[in-house]
């Protein structure tokens, strides 16, 4: 069952603010589409500024798209606003990147976690809310002894567990996870990722996972969408993307990973990045691509039947 679908999303930010220096509008998301099934994890990866977080916020209706359609469990919610949208917010919730900034320091833990219940379950009493919070914290590996404590009394990993509990309290069908472990120590990252996988196994939740860390993505994702300059340039199953990717940008990302195994070092098949920036016409990746041809200047950037937006994919070379 499709729990989240977006079709041909586009978002442009007008010149001004952070884009004032470049003096032109910024096309942040361009013709982006994906379909997320129950129990599945779709990861969106790319460098900073590639459009992955903006895509997530569009899917959540935190930002309004310039064009395109957004469906939650088959319902078109693109044009919903105000009270109508709030009533449906329990369908999709977000876990934020920074566990130190995402919790209100003046609220006790149980109050922060219970916020969603105040909106979506106003019929519940305080006792019922506390019971629900305790059960949800237990699902996230925390006991109820700290419910009346404040965020500063918890570690980063514990705070992120609290953030996950806050998202789960309204029993959503989709969790949007925006770099949920990037602010944590490596050992704590593994604990949180394993927790997310366990929760997904028990609840059939779908995850939209935003990350720049490909090692994390390989561990948790079922499918991957690679974004560059606001466009999806490659998408596919995680094993296909990591095993034999087709787009030069995807390969450049993979080659940039830290290599820990000695047998993988000093490879002779690394795809080099020859330039920087991006092109406003044709394939946006042209300035960096070692394999560009004249025809790339007129390429429309659309994905082919193999899920790659490249006229000369790597899998097609000897």
PDB file of C-alpha atoms in Angstrom:
ATOM      1  CA  UNK A   1       0.000   0.000   0.000  1.00  0.00           C
ATOM      2  CA  UNK A   2       1.294   3.438  -0.950  1.00  0.00           C
ATOM      3  CA  UNK A   3       1.403   5.657   2.130  1.00  0.00           C
ATOM      4  CA  UNK A   4       3.205   8.608   0.503  1.00  0.00           C
ATOM      5  CA  UNK A   5       3.395   9.586  -3.144  1.00  0.00           C
ATOM      6  CA  UNK A   6       4.656  12.770  -4.745  1.00  0.00           C
ATOM      7  CA  UNK A   7       4.353  13.576  -8.440  1.00  0.00           C
ATOM      8  CA  UNK A   8       6.375  16.133 -10.397  1.00  0.00           C
ATOM      9  CA  UNK A   9       7.123  18.405  -7.440  1.00  0.00           C
ATOM     10  CA  UNK A  10       8.713  21.756  -8.217  1.00  0.00           C
ATOM     11  CA  UNK A  11       9.893  24.443  -5.816  1.00  0.00           C
ATOM     12  CA  UNK A  12      11.733  27.681  -6.602  1.00  0.00           C
ATOM     13  CA  UNK A  13      12.937  30.155  -4.001  1.00  0.00           C
ATOM     14  CA  UNK A  14      12.917  33.769  -5.147  1.00  0.00           C
ATOM     15  CA  UNK A  15      16.116  35.802  -5.198  1.00  0.00           C
ATOM     16  CA  UNK A  16      16.763  37.523  -1.892  1.00  0.00           C
ATOM     17  CA  UNK A  17      17.704  36.367   1.583  1.00  0.00           C
ATOM     18  CA  UNK A  18      20.386  33.688   1.308  1.00  0.00           C
ATOM     19  CA  UNK A  19      20.156  33.822  -2.509  1.00  0.00           C
ATOM     20  CA  UNK A  20      20.589  37.623  -2.744  1.00  0.00           C
ATOM     21  CA  UNK A  21      24.292  37.316  -3.447  1.00  0.00           C
ATOM     22  CA  UNK A  22      23.793  35.272  -6.602  1.00  0.00           C
ATOM     23  CA  UNK A  23      21.003  37.586  -7.767  1.00  0.00           C
ATOM     24  CA  UNK A  24      18.705  34.950  -9.185  1.00  0.00           C
ATOM     25  CA  UNK A  25      15.991  32.532  -8.160  1.00  0.00           C
ATOM     26  CA  UNK A  26      17.022  29.125  -6.850  1.00  0.00           C
ATOM     27  CA  UNK A  27      15.318  26.063  -8.320  1.00  0.00           C
ATOM     28  CA  UNK A  28      15.466  23.854  -5.234  1.00  0.00           C
ATOM     29  CA  UNK A  29      13.341  20.905  -6.430  1.00  0.00           C
ATOM     30  CA  UNK A  30      12.706  20.035 -10.069  1.00  0.00           C
ATOM     31  CA  UNK A  31      10.122  17.506 -11.323  1.00  0.00           C
ATOM     32  CA  UNK A  32      10.670  15.140  -8.394  1.00  0.00           C
ATOM     33  CA  UNK A  33       8.495  12.032  -7.995  1.00  0.00           C
ATOM     34  CA  UNK A  34       8.573   8.978  -5.740  1.00  0.00           C
ATOM     35  CA  UNK A  35       6.250   6.416  -4.170  1.00  0.00           C
ATOM     36  CA  UNK A  36       6.728   5.065  -0.635  1.00  0.00           C
ATOM     37  CA  UNK A  37       5.133   1.816   0.493  1.00  0.00           C
ATOM     38  CA  UNK A  38       4.203   0.705   4.022  1.00  0.00           C
ATOM     39  CA  UNK A  39       7.140  -0.932   5.797  1.00  0.00           C
ATOM     40  CA  UNK A  40       9.660   0.473   3.306  1.00  0.00           C
ATOM     41  CA  UNK A  41      12.591   2.862   3.707  1.00  0.00           C
ATOM     42  CA  UNK A  42      13.380   5.258   0.875  1.00  0.00           C
ATOM     43  CA  UNK A  43      16.590   7.236   1.336  1.00  0.00           C
ATOM     44  CA  UNK A  44      17.211  10.542  -0.424  1.00  0.00           C
ATOM     45  CA  UNK A  45      20.916  11.334  -0.648  1.00  0.00           C
ATOM     46  CA  UNK A  46      23.034  14.115  -2.068  1.00  0.00           C
ATOM     47  CA  UNK A  47      25.411  16.888  -1.100  1.00  0.00           C
ATOM     48  CA  UNK A  48      24.341  20.008   0.798  1.00  0.00           C
ATOM     49  CA  UNK A  49      22.030  22.120  -1.344  1.00  0.00           C
ATOM     50  CA  UNK A  50      20.949  19.228  -3.551  1.00  0.00           C
ATOM     51  CA  UNK A  51      17.287  19.619  -2.543  1.00  0.00           C
ATOM     52  CA  UNK A  52      16.803  16.566  -0.365  1.00  0.00           C
ATOM     53  CA  UNK A  53      15.580  18.362   2.785  1.00  0.00           C
ATOM     54  CA  UNK A  54      13.367  20.683   0.733  1.00  0.00           C
ATOM     55  CA  UNK A  55      11.821  17.600  -0.892  1.00  0.00           C
ATOM     56  CA  UNK A  56      11.087  16.158   2.544  1.00  0.00           C
ATOM     57  CA  UNK A  57       9.443  19.388   3.707  1.00  0.00           C
ATOM     58  CA  UNK A  58       7.327  19.518   0.568  1.00  0.00           C
ATOM     59  CA  UNK A  59       6.204  15.925   1.131  1.00  0.00           C
ATOM     60  CA  UNK A  60       5.202  16.864   4.680  1.00  0.00           C
ATOM     61  CA  UNK A  61       3.377  20.000   3.522  1.00  0.00           C
ATOM     62  CA  UNK A  62       5.675  22.180   5.617  1.00  0.00           C
ATOM     63  CA  UNK A  63       6.403  23.960   2.345  1.00  0.00           C
ATOM     64  CA  UNK A  64       3.903  24.480  -0.466  1.00  0.00           C
ATOM     65  CA  UNK A  65       5.093  23.300  -3.904  1.00  0.00           C
ATOM     66  CA  UNK A  66       4.956  25.606  -6.906  1.00  0.00           C
ATOM     67  CA  UNK A  67       3.507  22.688  -8.846  1.00  0.00           C
ATOM     68  CA  UNK A  68       3.033  18.949  -8.469  1.00  0.00           C
ATOM     69  CA  UNK A  69       0.876  16.673  -6.349  1.00  0.00           C
ATOM     70  CA  UNK A  70       1.249  15.142  -2.859  1.00  0.00           C
ATOM     71  CA  UNK A  71      -0.749  12.096  -1.737  1.00  0.00           C
ATOM     72  CA  UNK A  72      -0.974  10.701   1.781  1.00  0.00           C
ATOM     73  CA  UNK A  73      -2.433   7.166   1.717  1.00  0.00           C
ATOM     74  CA  UNK A  74      -4.006   7.909  -1.645  1.00  0.00           C
ATOM     75  CA  UNK A  75      -5.571  11.232  -0.607  1.00  0.00           C
ATOM     76  CA  UNK A  76      -4.470  14.337  -2.486  1.00  0.00           C
ATOM     77  CA  UNK A  77      -3.424  16.805   0.218  1.00  0.00           C
ATOM     78  CA  UNK A  78      -1.575  19.255  -2.025  1.00  0.00           C
ATOM     79  CA  UNK A  79      -3.996  22.122  -1.546  1.00  0.00           C
ATOM     80  CA  UNK A  80      -5.107  21.466   2.036  1.00  0.00           C
ATOM     81  CA  UNK A  81      -4.404  24.229   4.519  1.00  0.00           C
ATOM     82  CA  UNK A  82      -5.269  25.220   8.084  1.00  0.00           C
ATOM     83  CA  UNK A  83      -7.526  22.978  10.145  1.00  0.00           C
ATOM     84  CA  UNK A  84      -8.080  20.476   7.314  1.00  0.00           C
ATOM     85  CA  UNK A  85      -4.354  19.857   7.017  1.00  0.00           C
ATOM     86  CA  UNK A  86      -3.811  19.711  10.798  1.00  0.00           C
ATOM     87  CA  UNK A  87      -6.433  16.977  11.126  1.00  0.00           C
ATOM     88  CA  UNK A  88      -4.387  14.802   8.770  1.00  0.00           C
ATOM     89  CA  UNK A  89      -0.972  15.587  10.260  1.00  0.00           C
ATOM     90  CA  UNK A  90      -0.994  12.405  12.336  1.00  0.00           C
ATOM     91  CA  UNK A  91      -0.407  10.478   9.087  1.00  0.00           C
ATOM     92  CA  UNK A  92       3.139  11.789   8.670  1.00  0.00           C
ATOM     93  CA  UNK A  93       5.576  12.981  11.333  1.00  0.00           C
ATOM     94  CA  UNK A  94       9.202  14.153  11.395  1.00  0.00           C
ATOM     95  CA  UNK A  95      12.279  13.336  13.459  1.00  0.00           C
ATOM     96  CA  UNK A  96      14.728  16.232  13.301  1.00  0.00           C
ATOM     97  CA  UNK A  97      18.490  16.265  12.918  1.00  0.00           C
ATOM     98  CA  UNK A  98      19.610  17.946  16.134  1.00  0.00           C
ATOM     99  CA  UNK A  99      18.326  16.317  19.330  1.00  0.00           C
ATOM    100  CA  UNK A 100      19.779  19.200  21.355  1.00  0.00           C
ATOM    101  CA  UNK A 101      17.640  21.816  19.595  1.00  0.00           C
ATOM    102  CA  UNK A 102      14.442  19.926  18.785  1.00  0.00           C
ATOM    103  CA  UNK A 103      13.102  19.634  22.352  1.00  0.00           C
ATOM    104  CA  UNK A 104      11.679  22.564  24.306  1.00  0.00           C
ATOM    105  CA  UNK A 105      14.056  23.053  27.272  1.00  0.00           C
ATOM    106  CA  UNK A 106      11.212  24.418  29.423  1.00  0.00           C
ATOM    107  CA  UNK A 107       8.936  21.413  29.010  1.00  0.00           C
ATOM    108  CA  UNK A 108       9.173  18.134  30.865  1.00  0.00           C
ATOM    109  CA  UNK A 109       9.790  15.107  28.689  1.00  0.00           C
ATOM    110  CA  UNK A 110       6.294  13.713  29.012  1.00  0.00           C
ATOM    111  CA  UNK A 111       4.826  17.085  28.048  1.00  0.00           C
ATOM    112  CA  UNK A 112       6.966  17.313  24.907  1.00  0.00           C
ATOM    113  CA  UNK A 113       6.118  13.780  23.815  1.00  0.00           C
ATOM    114  CA  UNK A 114       2.419  14.313  24.536  1.00  0.00           C
ATOM    115  CA  UNK A 115       2.106  17.479  22.418  1.00  0.00           C
ATOM    116  CA  UNK A 116       0.712  15.567  19.452  1.00  0.00           C
ATOM    117  CA  UNK A 117      -1.983  14.032  21.613  1.00  0.00           C
ATOM    118  CA  UNK A 118      -3.204  17.484  22.640  1.00  0.00           C
ATOM    119  CA  UNK A 119      -3.908  18.227  18.986  1.00  0.00           C
ATOM    120  CA  UNK A 120      -5.088  14.869  17.682  1.00  0.00           C
ATOM    121  CA  UNK A 121      -6.593  13.307  20.834  1.00  0.00           C
ATOM    122  CA  UNK A 122      -8.122  16.206  22.795  1.00  0.00           C
ATOM    123  CA  UNK A 123     -10.535  13.727  24.426  1.00  0.00           C
ATOM    124  CA  UNK A 124      -7.735  12.082  26.430  1.00  0.00           C
ATOM    125  CA  UNK A 125      -7.173  12.970  30.077  1.00  0.00           C
ATOM    126  CA  UNK A 126      -3.731  13.827  31.470  1.00  0.00           C
ATOM    127  CA  UNK A 127      -3.526  10.396  33.078  1.00  0.00           C
ATOM    128  CA  UNK A 128      -4.306   8.722  29.763  1.00  0.00           C
ATOM    129  CA  UNK A 129      -1.720  10.878  28.020  1.00  0.00           C
ATOM    130  CA  UNK A 130       0.943   9.994  30.575  1.00  0.00           C
ATOM    131  CA  UNK A 131       0.165   6.293  30.156  1.00  0.00           C
ATOM    132  CA  UNK A 132       0.440   6.621  26.385  1.00  0.00           C
ATOM    133  CA  UNK A 133       3.727   8.524  26.695  1.00  0.00           C
ATOM    134  CA  UNK A 134       5.157   5.858  29.016  1.00  0.00           C
ATOM    135  CA  UNK A 135       4.248   3.093  26.565  1.00  0.00           C
ATOM    136  CA  UNK A 136       5.747   4.988  23.619  1.00  0.00           C
ATOM    137  CA  UNK A 137       8.963   5.772  25.498  1.00  0.00           C
ATOM    138  CA  UNK A 138       9.251   2.061  26.321  1.00  0.00           C
ATOM    139  CA  UNK A 139       8.939   1.296  22.597  1.00  0.00           C
ATOM    140  CA  UNK A 140      11.943   3.595  22.087  1.00  0.00           C
ATOM    141  CA  UNK A 141      14.036   1.956  24.783  1.00  0.00           C
ATOM    142  CA  UNK A 142      13.399   4.445  27.621  1.00  0.00           C
ATOM    143  CA  UNK A 143      11.651   3.779  30.918  1.00  0.00           C
ATOM    144  CA  UNK A 144       9.114   6.099  32.517  1.00  0.00           C
ATOM    145  CA  UNK A 145      11.358   7.165  35.400  1.00  0.00           C
ATOM    146  CA  UNK A 146      12.540  10.216  33.467  1.00  0.00           C
ATOM    147  CA  UNK A 147       9.168  11.494  32.289  1.00  0.00           C
ATOM    148  CA  UNK A 148       9.222  14.448  34.691  1.00  0.00           C
ATOM    149  CA  UNK A 149      12.795  15.435  33.895  1.00  0.00           C
ATOM    150  CA  UNK A 150      13.948  18.087  31.417  1.00  0.00           C
ATOM    151  CA  UNK A 151      15.896  17.646  28.152  1.00  0.00           C
ATOM    152  CA  UNK A 152      19.220  18.898  29.548  1.00  0.00           C
ATOM    153  CA  UNK A 153      19.246  15.907  31.892  1.00  0.00           C
ATOM    154  CA  UNK A 154      19.551  13.450  28.989  1.00  0.00           C
ATOM    155  CA  UNK A 155      22.344  12.506  26.581  1.00  0.00           C
ATOM    156  CA  UNK A 156      22.157  13.150  22.843  1.00  0.00           C
ATOM    157  CA  UNK A 157      21.168   9.571  22.067  1.00  0.00           C
ATOM    158  CA  UNK A 158      18.463   9.619  24.732  1.00  0.00           C
ATOM    159  CA  UNK A 159      17.129  12.921  23.399  1.00  0.00           C
ATOM    160  CA  UNK A 160      16.883  11.481  19.909  1.00  0.00           C
ATOM    161  CA  UNK A 161      14.940   8.518  21.305  1.00  0.00           C
ATOM    162  CA  UNK A 162      12.605  11.055  22.918  1.00  0.00           C
ATOM    163  CA  UNK A 163      12.267  12.817  19.551  1.00  0.00           C
ATOM    164  CA  UNK A 164      11.351   9.518  17.921  1.00  0.00           C
ATOM    165  CA  UNK A 165       8.783   8.843  20.668  1.00  0.00           C
ATOM    166  CA  UNK A 166       7.264  12.293  20.096  1.00  0.00           C
ATOM    167  CA  UNK A 167       6.827  11.462  16.412  1.00  0.00           C
ATOM    168  CA  UNK A 168       5.392   7.996  17.146  1.00  0.00           C
ATOM    169  CA  UNK A 169       2.881   9.118  19.794  1.00  0.00           C
ATOM    170  CA  UNK A 170       0.139   9.858  17.233  1.00  0.00           C
ATOM    171  CA  UNK A 171       0.696   6.512  15.463  1.00  0.00           C
ATOM    172  CA  UNK A 172       1.733   7.833  12.031  1.00  0.00           C
ATOM    173  CA  UNK A 173       2.081   5.767   8.873  1.00  0.00           C
ATOM    174  CA  UNK A 174       5.173   7.657   7.678  1.00  0.00           C
ATOM    175  CA  UNK A 175       8.208   9.017   9.496  1.00  0.00           C
ATOM    176  CA  UNK A 176      10.383  11.608   7.781  1.00  0.00           C
ATOM    177  CA  UNK A 177      13.877  11.281   9.241  1.00  0.00           C
ATOM    178  CA  UNK A 178      16.024  14.301   8.369  1.00  0.00           C
ATOM    179  CA  UNK A 179      19.665  13.372   9.099  1.00  0.00           C
ATOM    180  CA  UNK A 180      18.503  11.743  12.365  1.00  0.00           C
ATOM    181  CA  UNK A 181      21.908  10.413  13.462  1.00  0.00           C
ATOM    182  CA  UNK A 182      24.396  12.899  11.995  1.00  0.00           C
ATOM    183  CA  UNK A 183      24.728  14.818  15.288  1.00  0.00           C
ATOM    184  CA  UNK A 184      25.449  11.660  17.317  1.00  0.00           C
ATOM    185  CA  UNK A 185      28.572   9.658  18.103  1.00  0.00           C
ATOM    186  CA  UNK A 186      29.170   6.662  15.829  1.00  0.00           C
ATOM    187  CA  UNK A 187      28.344   4.086  18.516  1.00  0.00           C
ATOM    188  CA  UNK A 188      25.114   5.906  19.359  1.00  0.00           C
ATOM    189  CA  UNK A 189      24.261   6.169  15.652  1.00  0.00           C
ATOM    190  CA  UNK A 190      24.233   2.386  15.409  1.00  0.00           C
ATOM    191  CA  UNK A 191      21.902   2.110  18.403  1.00  0.00           C
ATOM    192  CA  UNK A 192      19.423   4.594  16.921  1.00  0.00           C
ATOM    193  CA  UNK A 193      19.501   2.952  13.484  1.00  0.00           C
ATOM    194  CA  UNK A 194      18.892  -0.470  15.002  1.00  0.00           C
ATOM    195  CA  UNK A 195      16.042   1.002  17.049  1.00  0.00           C
ATOM    196  CA  UNK A 196      14.445   2.451  13.911  1.00  0.00           C
ATOM    197  CA  UNK A 197      14.695  -0.901  12.132  1.00  0.00           C
ATOM    198  CA  UNK A 198      13.132  -2.676  15.107  1.00  0.00           C
ATOM    199  CA  UNK A 199      10.266  -0.157  15.298  1.00  0.00           C
ATOM    200  CA  UNK A 200       9.648  -0.522  11.573  1.00  0.00           C
ATOM    201  CA  UNK A 201       9.557  -4.302  11.864  1.00  0.00           C
ATOM    202  CA  UNK A 202       6.992  -4.108  14.671  1.00  0.00           C
ATOM    203  CA  UNK A 203       4.770  -1.351  13.269  1.00  0.00           C
ATOM    204  CA  UNK A 204       5.139  -1.538   9.443  1.00  0.00           C
ATOM    205  CA  UNK A 205       6.040   2.169   9.398  1.00  0.00           C
ATOM    206  CA  UNK A 206       7.402   3.722   6.225  1.00  0.00           C
ATOM    207  CA  UNK A 207      10.519   5.879   6.456  1.00  0.00           C
ATOM    208  CA  UNK A 208      11.603   8.746   4.212  1.00  0.00           C
ATOM    209  CA  UNK A 209      15.254   8.950   5.242  1.00  0.00           C
ATOM    210  CA  UNK A 210      17.275  12.067   4.364  1.00  0.00           C
ATOM    211  CA  UNK A 211      21.042  11.688   4.623  1.00  0.00           C
ATOM    212  CA  UNK A 212      24.443  12.496   3.145  1.00  0.00           C
ATOM    213  CA  UNK A 213      26.065   9.514   4.902  1.00  0.00           C
ATOM    214  CA  UNK A 214      26.051   6.630   2.439  1.00  0.00           C
ATOM    215  CA  UNK A 215      27.213   4.098   5.025  1.00  0.00           C
ATOM    216  CA  UNK A 216      24.123   4.861   7.098  1.00  0.00           C
ATOM    217  CA  UNK A 217      21.905   4.668   4.013  1.00  0.00           C
ATOM    218  CA  UNK A 218      23.313   1.282   3.038  1.00  0.00           C
ATOM    219  CA  UNK A 219      22.484  -0.034   6.503  1.00  0.00           C
ATOM    220  CA  UNK A 220      18.873   1.134   6.705  1.00  0.00           C
ATOM    221  CA  UNK A 221      17.404   1.783   3.232  1.00  0.00           C
ATOM    222  CA  UNK A 222      15.520  -0.437   0.795  1.00  0.00           C
ATOM    223  CA  UNK A 223      15.640   2.064  -2.077  1.00  0.00           C
ATOM    224  CA  UNK A 224      17.727   5.151  -2.801  1.00  0.00           C
ATOM    225  CA  UNK A 225      17.071   8.373  -4.718  1.00  0.00           C
ATOM    226  CA  UNK A 226      20.189  10.405  -5.513  1.00  0.00           C
ATOM    227  CA  UNK A 227      19.647  14.164  -5.918  1.00  0.00           C
ATOM    228  CA  UNK A 228      21.847  16.748  -7.569  1.00  0.00           C
ATOM    229  CA  UNK A 229      20.914  20.406  -8.159  1.00  0.00           C
ATOM    230  CA  UNK A 230      17.286  19.759  -7.242  1.00  0.00           C
ATOM    231  CA  UNK A 231      16.799  16.780  -9.543  1.00  0.00           C
ATOM    232  CA  UNK A 232      16.772  13.040  -8.979  1.00  0.00           C
ATOM    233  CA  UNK A 233      19.647  11.782 -11.120  1.00  0.00           C
ATOM    234  CA  UNK A 234      19.457   8.110 -10.152  1.00  0.00           C
ATOM    235  CA  UNK A 235      17.149   5.859  -8.196  1.00  0.00           C
ATOM    236  CA  UNK A 236      16.923   2.161  -7.484  1.00  0.00           C
ATOM    237  CA  UNK A 237      17.275  -0.606  -4.931  1.00  0.00           C
ATOM    238  CA  UNK A 238      20.058  -0.075  -2.431  1.00  0.00           C
ATOM    239  CA  UNK A 239      21.976  -3.138  -3.645  1.00  0.00           C
ATOM    240  CA  UNK A 240      21.894  -1.870  -7.239  1.00  0.00           C
ATOM    241  CA  UNK A 241      22.976   1.660  -6.349  1.00  0.00           C
ATOM    242  CA  UNK A 242      25.892   0.499  -4.194  1.00  0.00           C
ATOM    243  CA  UNK A 243      26.805  -2.472  -6.368  1.00  0.00           C
ATOM    244  CA  UNK A 244      26.734  -1.009  -9.885  1.00  0.00           C
ATOM    245  CA  UNK A 245      25.481   2.558 -10.056  1.00  0.00           C
ATOM    246  CA  UNK A 246      25.095   4.176 -13.479  1.00  0.00           C
ATOM    247  CA  UNK A 247      25.309   7.950 -12.948  1.00  0.00           C
ATOM    248  CA  UNK A 248      28.770   9.590 -12.650  1.00  0.00           C
ATOM    249  CA  UNK A 249      27.569  11.747  -9.753  1.00  0.00           C
ATOM    250  CA  UNK A 250      26.396   8.709  -7.782  1.00  0.00           C
ATOM    251  CA  UNK A 251      29.731   7.065  -8.390  1.00  0.00           C
ATOM    252  CA  UNK A 252      31.568  10.214  -7.278  1.00  0.00           C
ATOM    253  CA  UNK A 253      29.588  10.186  -4.030  1.00  0.00           C
ATOM    254  CA  UNK A 254      30.429   6.530  -3.447  1.00  0.00           C
ATOM    255  CA  UNK A 255      34.107   7.112  -4.257  1.00  0.00           C
ATOM    256  CA  UNK A 256      34.207   9.962  -1.716  1.00  0.00           C
ATOM    257  CA  UNK A 257      33.307   7.628   1.151  1.00  0.00           C
ATOM    258  CA  UNK A 258      36.024   6.788   3.683  1.00  0.00           C
ATOM    259  CA  UNK A 259      37.433   3.374   2.715  1.00  0.00           C
ATOM    260  CA  UNK A 260      38.132   1.183   5.745  1.00  0.00           C
ATOM    261  CA  UNK A 261      38.807  -2.228   4.172  1.00  0.00           C
ATOM    262  CA  UNK A 262      42.377  -2.612   2.821  1.00  0.00           C
ATOM    263  CA  UNK A 263      41.208  -4.627  -0.196  1.00  0.00           C
ATOM    264  CA  UNK A 264      39.116  -1.685  -1.401  1.00  0.00           C
ATOM    265  CA  UNK A 265      41.927   0.869  -1.238  1.00  0.00           C
ATOM    266  CA  UNK A 266      43.974   2.092  -4.195  1.00  0.00           C
ATOM    267  CA  UNK A 267      41.229   1.217  -6.657  1.00  0.00           C
ATOM    268  CA  UNK A 268      41.992   2.090 -10.250  1.00  0.00           C
ATOM    269  CA  UNK A 269      38.378   2.670 -11.306  1.00  0.00           C
ATOM    270  CA  UNK A 270      37.564   5.789  -9.283  1.00  0.00           C
ATOM    271  CA  UNK A 271      35.456   8.355 -11.165  1.00  0.00           C
ATOM    272  CA  UNK A 272      37.172  11.723 -10.865  1.00  0.00           C
ATOM    273  CA  UNK A 273      35.341  15.041 -10.500  1.00  0.00           C
ATOM    274  CA  UNK A 274      36.925  17.472 -12.960  1.00  0.00           C
ATOM    275  CA  UNK A 275      35.216  20.748 -12.066  1.00  0.00           C
ATOM    276  CA  UNK A 276      32.746  22.362  -9.707  1.00  0.00           C
ATOM    277  CA  UNK A 277      29.391  24.111  -9.770  1.00  0.00           C
ATOM    278  CA  UNK A 278      26.467  23.157 -11.984  1.00  0.00           C
ATOM    279  CA  UNK A 279      25.040  24.006 -15.374  1.00  0.00           C
ATOM    280  CA  UNK A 280      21.804  25.950 -15.886  1.00  0.00           C
ATOM    281  CA  UNK A 281      21.184  24.284 -19.239  1.00  0.00           C
ATOM    282  CA  UNK A 282      21.131  20.633 -20.214  1.00  0.00           C
ATOM    283  CA  UNK A 283      22.602  18.197 -17.712  1.00  0.00           C
ATOM    284  CA  UNK A 284      23.313  20.104 -14.493  1.00  0.00           C
ATOM    285  CA  UNK A 285      26.295  17.858 -13.724  1.00  0.00           C
ATOM    286  CA  UNK A 286      28.259  18.818 -16.879  1.00  0.00           C
ATOM    287  CA  UNK A 287      30.897  21.078 -15.230  1.00  0.00           C
ATOM    288  CA  UNK A 288      32.014  18.230 -12.956  1.00  0.00           C
ATOM    289  CA  UNK A 289      31.647  15.259 -15.299  1.00  0.00           C
ATOM    290  CA  UNK A 290      34.655  13.514 -16.827  1.00  0.00           C
ATOM    291  CA  UNK A 291      32.452  11.885 -19.466  1.00  0.00           C
ATOM    292  CA  UNK A 292      30.430  14.813 -20.797  1.00  0.00           C
ATOM    293  CA  UNK A 293      29.741  15.127 -24.522  1.00  0.00           C
ATOM    294  CA  UNK A 294      28.340  17.969 -26.639  1.00  0.00           C
ATOM    295  CA  UNK A 295      24.898  16.333 -26.563  1.00  0.00           C
ATOM    296  CA  UNK A 296      24.778  16.724 -22.760  1.00  0.00           C
ATOM    297  CA  UNK A 297      24.125  20.450 -23.242  1.00  0.00           C
ATOM    298  CA  UNK A 298      20.657  19.636 -24.613  1.00  0.00           C
ATOM    299  CA  UNK A 299      19.781  16.783 -22.238  1.00  0.00           C
ATOM    300  CA  UNK A 300      16.398  17.178 -20.483  1.00  0.00           C
ATOM    301  CA  UNK A 301      17.516  15.495 -17.246  1.00  0.00           C
ATOM    302  CA  UNK A 302      14.767  12.864 -17.249  1.00  0.00           C
ATOM    303  CA  UNK A 303      15.305   9.418 -15.764  1.00  0.00           C
ATOM    304  CA  UNK A 304      15.569   6.578 -18.271  1.00  0.00           C
ATOM    305  CA  UNK A 305      13.912   3.179 -17.893  1.00  0.00           C
ATOM    306  CA  UNK A 306      16.806   2.024 -15.675  1.00  0.00           C
ATOM    307  CA  UNK A 307      16.310   4.961 -13.289  1.00  0.00           C
ATOM    308  CA  UNK A 308      19.330   6.996 -14.389  1.00  0.00           C
ATOM    309  CA  UNK A 309      19.372  10.565 -15.738  1.00  0.00           C
ATOM    310  CA  UNK A 310      22.460  10.303 -17.941  1.00  0.00           C
ATOM    311  CA  UNK A 311      23.011   9.997 -21.689  1.00  0.00           C
ATOM    312  CA  UNK A 312      26.218   8.049 -21.120  1.00  0.00           C
ATOM    313  CA  UNK A 313      25.667   5.919 -18.002  1.00  0.00           C
ATOM    314  CA  UNK A 314      28.643   4.171 -16.452  1.00  0.00           C
ATOM    315  CA  UNK A 315      27.067   0.734 -16.830  1.00  0.00           C
ATOM    316  CA  UNK A 316      27.084   1.275 -20.592  1.00  0.00           C
ATOM    317  CA  UNK A 317      30.899   1.671 -20.784  1.00  0.00           C
ATOM    318  CA  UNK A 318      33.435  -1.061 -21.182  1.00  0.00           C
TER     319      UNK A 318
END
